[in-house]
Amino acid sequence: MLITKVKEREKIIAALRNKNIFVFKCFGCKEVYFPEEEIDSLLEEAGVKNRVARVDYLCREEFAEKYYKKYENILKDAEAVIVFSCGVGIQVLAKILPDIPVIPACDTHYINGFQGLTAQDADCQQCGECWLNITGGICPITSCSKGLLNGPCGGAKEGKCEVDKNMDCGWVLISERLKLLKEEGALHKKSTNIRDYRLIIEGGKRSEE
Amino acid sequence: MNFEEKLKSGKMVITSEIGPPKGTNIMPHIKEAEGIKDKVDAFNVTDLQSSVMHLGSLATSRLLAERGLEPVFQITCRDRNRLALQSDLLSASVLGIRNVLVITGDHTVLGDHPQAKPVFDLDSVSLLKVASGLMKGKDMVGNELDGIPEFFLGAVVNPGYEPQELQIMKMEQKIEAGARFFQTQAVYDLTSFESFMKRVLPFGAPVLGGIVLLKSAGMAKFMNKNVAGVNIPDKYINMMAAADKKDRPKVSISIAAELIKGMKTLCSGIHIMSLGWEKYIPDVLEASGF
Ligand code: SF4
Ligand code: SF4
């Protein structure tokens, strides 16, 4: 079972209307709640015809690499990549395209026990409100030991997390990625991020239906 | 003058800290604080420092306040969710505690109950924002409060942390969220502290430079290896290593005094973390010219 929901429609359409974007939609997991019709209607409304890749198992680095090669020419000068997939797929793609903003178009609510390949190349905790657009495509929930959303704690030493010297500090990685994307200003933002834990429960409920 | 007024007056402010014990034997700590109350403007009370289970910071802060000492109630996000955090802030207020230092907190696995559930429902920035909201009469979902608390909110910053940019960004976010003063991680390098202060001076929030009294060369090496943002220069490690055990406090005091003298002109105050060596604080202050 995989449950993703498209983020706020107006915002996604606005993002899709920008020039030089490229879209990935992932349909790897077959028995899923994945809003395919909604996505297609969104793309139509935004007038996106070309520059869309329908792929599967974006969550696998080896597959994602292949897609990248296939679309390399267009991707090279894309200003942003908008991705309809679970949080793992988005992160894997962001790793391959570290200097292009990779924007999540879906929130991942539930990912457990789906049929298909097991995602191993990145981790998504199905928080239900994907933050990858503000963190350069690196998940703050799974790459930071405290799941912090407003920048790092003061505990990292030489880029390693206070919890374990063999673990990179997620926020140091995020800040490096944002620098590469020339978005480091995003960290100086004035808004404060706070999680909504209802979204996990809602995701769980839906799966029982 | 209370702590806030002293900071505003531009006078050099001195804070120290009390680490509540594991157990109920708090009186010796309170006595220790009372003994130096003429020299110290406010006492931080640590909140389960290093994620080790201790007596609480709220109760200890109240015991200080009752005796006319000014506490700085430290509150971390490690152990409580947003309901409990807001409730404890209200409790602090009715107990007469005004100064609150908001911290994200060390991870649970670093402490003596590594099996515990790490909470981190909020973090330092979001809790500051929530505390500021309480001061405006609203809880974090917008419900009206019956009786509005008043706080003097502070936060921490780690000047030696690399990349420094990230600490400065966090500091700006904390100020935006309501932090009115800062206490720093231990400083051992005056040159880098000076460049840090130059960058944050325009923010206008008073900074109290952190001092940790070195107890031995071994402790210094341990800190260099394990404590974020701490880089104790070899010269201090060598001074500690060369000292006889009985002379170590003297050497440690002289190192602290050298650092404090250097920091005095750069920031608004000094925060001394004595880690059990409270009895040497008067000597440190005297040697630093206070
Ligand atoms: S922020 Fe992380 S946990 Fe939340 S949906 Fe995105 S990838 Fe998954
Ligand atoms: S050191 Fe980095 S990864 Fe670890 S808890 Fe702090 S911010 Fe998160």
PDB file of N, CA, C and O in Angstrom, chain B residues 5 22-23 27 37 62 86 101 114 116 123 136 154 156 184 201 217 236 244 250 269 282:
ATOM      1  N   GLU B   5      16.741  43.979  33.255  1.00  0.00           N
ATOM      2  CA  GLU B   5      17.102  45.396  33.407  1.00  0.00           C
ATOM      3  C   GLU B   5      18.619  45.574  33.437  1.00  0.00           C
ATOM      4  O   GLU B   5      19.152  46.517  32.844  1.00  0.00           O
ATOM      5  N   LYS B  22      20.725  14.194  40.907  1.00  0.00           N
ATOM      6  CA  LYS B  22      19.899  13.012  40.673  1.00  0.00           C
ATOM      7  C   LYS B  22      19.411  12.591  42.048  1.00  0.00           C
ATOM      8  O   LYS B  22      20.159  11.978  42.805  1.00  0.00           O
ATOM      9  N   GLY B  23      18.193  12.983  42.388  1.00  0.00           N
ATOM     10  CA  GLY B  23      17.695  12.742  43.733  1.00  0.00           C
ATOM     11  C   GLY B  23      17.153  14.039  44.302  1.00  0.00           C
ATOM     12  O   GLY B  23      17.029  15.028  43.580  1.00  0.00           O
ATOM     13  N   MET B  27      19.439  20.976  48.659  1.00  0.00           N
ATOM     14  CA  MET B  27      19.857  22.101  49.504  1.00  0.00           C
ATOM     15  C   MET B  27      21.327  22.500  49.354  1.00  0.00           C
ATOM     16  O   MET B  27      21.635  23.687  49.284  1.00  0.00           O
ATOM     17  N   LYS B  37      25.761  34.738  45.636  1.00  0.00           N
ATOM     18  CA  LYS B  37      24.697  35.522  45.000  1.00  0.00           C
ATOM     19  C   LYS B  37      25.052  36.996  44.807  1.00  0.00           C
ATOM     20  O   LYS B  37      24.477  37.671  43.959  1.00  0.00           O
ATOM     21  N   ARG B  62      12.167  27.558  41.222  1.00  0.00           N
ATOM     22  CA  ARG B  62      11.279  28.135  42.227  1.00  0.00           C
ATOM     23  C   ARG B  62      12.001  28.277  43.584  1.00  0.00           C
ATOM     24  O   ARG B  62      11.875  29.295  44.270  1.00  0.00           O
ATOM     25  N   GLN B  86       3.831  24.004  26.860  1.00  0.00           N
ATOM     26  CA  GLN B  86       3.060  25.228  27.117  1.00  0.00           C
ATOM     27  C   GLN B  86       2.599  25.272  28.570  1.00  0.00           C
ATOM     28  O   GLN B  86       2.657  26.314  29.230  1.00  0.00           O
ATOM     29  N   LEU B 101      15.186  30.027  29.324  1.00  0.00           N
ATOM     30  CA  LEU B 101      16.147  29.749  28.255  1.00  0.00           C
ATOM     31  C   LEU B 101      15.645  28.530  27.482  1.00  0.00           C
ATOM     32  O   LEU B 101      15.523  27.436  28.037  1.00  0.00           O
ATOM     33  N   PRO B 114      19.044   5.815  27.576  1.00  0.00           N
ATOM     34  CA  PRO B 114      19.055   5.852  26.111  1.00  0.00           C
ATOM     35  C   PRO B 114      17.857   5.143  25.483  1.00  0.00           C
ATOM     36  O   PRO B 114      17.581   5.316  24.296  1.00  0.00           O
ATOM     37  N   ALA B 116      14.844   5.795  26.165  1.00  0.00           N
ATOM     38  CA  ALA B 116      13.670   6.672  26.240  1.00  0.00           C
ATOM     39  C   ALA B 116      13.215   7.147  24.860  1.00  0.00           C
ATOM     40  O   ALA B 116      13.991   7.173  23.906  1.00  0.00           O
ATOM     41  N   ASP B 123      10.897  22.498  18.499  1.00  0.00           N
ATOM     42  CA  ASP B 123      12.331  22.719  18.663  1.00  0.00           C
ATOM     43  C   ASP B 123      12.538  24.111  19.248  1.00  0.00           C
ATOM     44  O   ASP B 123      11.566  24.818  19.534  1.00  0.00           O
ATOM     45  N   LYS B 136       1.355  36.938  24.419  1.00  0.00           N
ATOM     46  CA  LYS B 136       0.331  37.772  23.785  1.00  0.00           C
ATOM     47  C   LYS B 136      -1.077  37.264  24.111  1.00  0.00           C
ATOM     48  O   LYS B 136      -2.071  37.705  23.518  1.00  0.00           O
ATOM     49  N   GLY B 154      15.258  33.667  26.377  1.00  0.00           N
ATOM     50  CA  GLY B 154      16.621  33.575  25.874  1.00  0.00           C
ATOM     51  C   GLY B 154      16.832  32.283  25.108  1.00  0.00           C
ATOM     52  O   GLY B 154      15.959  31.407  25.080  1.00  0.00           O
ATOM     53  N   VAL B 156      20.283  29.742  23.114  1.00  0.00           N
ATOM     54  CA  VAL B 156      21.725  29.490  23.084  1.00  0.00           C
ATOM     55  C   VAL B 156      22.243  29.609  21.655  1.00  0.00           C
ATOM     56  O   VAL B 156      21.499  29.485  20.687  1.00  0.00           O
ATOM     57  N   THR B 184      26.239  31.537  25.245  1.00  0.00           N
ATOM     58  CA  THR B 184      26.958  30.745  24.244  1.00  0.00           C
ATOM     59  C   THR B 184      27.547  29.468  24.838  1.00  0.00           C
ATOM     60  O   THR B 184      27.728  29.347  26.046  1.00  0.00           O
ATOM     61  N   LEU B 201      26.584  41.316  16.254  1.00  0.00           N
ATOM     62  CA  LEU B 201      26.325  42.578  16.947  1.00  0.00           C
ATOM     63  C   LEU B 201      25.153  43.354  16.346  1.00  0.00           C
ATOM     64  O   LEU B 201      24.311  43.875  17.092  1.00  0.00           O
ATOM     65  N   ALA B 217      43.627  18.187  31.739  1.00  0.00           N
ATOM     66  CA  ALA B 217      43.958  18.102  30.315  1.00  0.00           C
ATOM     67  C   ALA B 217      43.078  17.054  29.637  1.00  0.00           C
ATOM     68  O   ALA B 217      42.653  17.206  28.493  1.00  0.00           O
ATOM     69  N   TYR B 236      46.383  25.797  26.302  1.00  0.00           N
ATOM     70  CA  TYR B 236      45.631  25.583  27.541  1.00  0.00           C
ATOM     71  C   TYR B 236      45.715  24.123  27.986  1.00  0.00           C
ATOM     72  O   TYR B 236      45.808  23.831  29.173  1.00  0.00           O
ATOM     73  N   ASP B 244      50.319  20.309  38.740  1.00  0.00           N
ATOM     74  CA  ASP B 244      50.050  19.267  39.740  1.00  0.00           C
ATOM     75  C   ASP B 244      48.557  19.232  40.005  1.00  0.00           C
ATOM     76  O   ASP B 244      47.892  20.248  39.860  1.00  0.00           O
ATOM     77  N   LYS B 250      43.903  26.406  40.295  1.00  0.00           N
ATOM     78  CA  LYS B 250      44.551  27.707  40.127  1.00  0.00           C
ATOM     79  C   LYS B 250      44.798  27.991  38.641  1.00  0.00           C
ATOM     80  O   LYS B 250      44.518  29.085  38.131  1.00  0.00           O
ATOM     81  N   GLY B 269      28.031  40.040  28.642  1.00  0.00           N
ATOM     82  CA  GLY B 269      28.127  39.368  29.926  1.00  0.00           C
ATOM     83  C   GLY B 269      28.837  38.039  29.786  1.00  0.00           C
ATOM     84  O   GLY B 269      29.239  37.644  28.684  1.00  0.00           O
ATOM     85  N   PRO B 282      33.907  32.803  42.637  1.00  0.00           N
ATOM     86  CA  PRO B 282      34.384  34.111  43.127  1.00  0.00           C
ATOM     87  C   PRO B 282      35.840  34.374  42.731  1.00  0.00           C
ATOM     88  O   PRO B 282      36.189  35.487  42.335  1.00  0.00           O
TER      89      PRO B 282
END
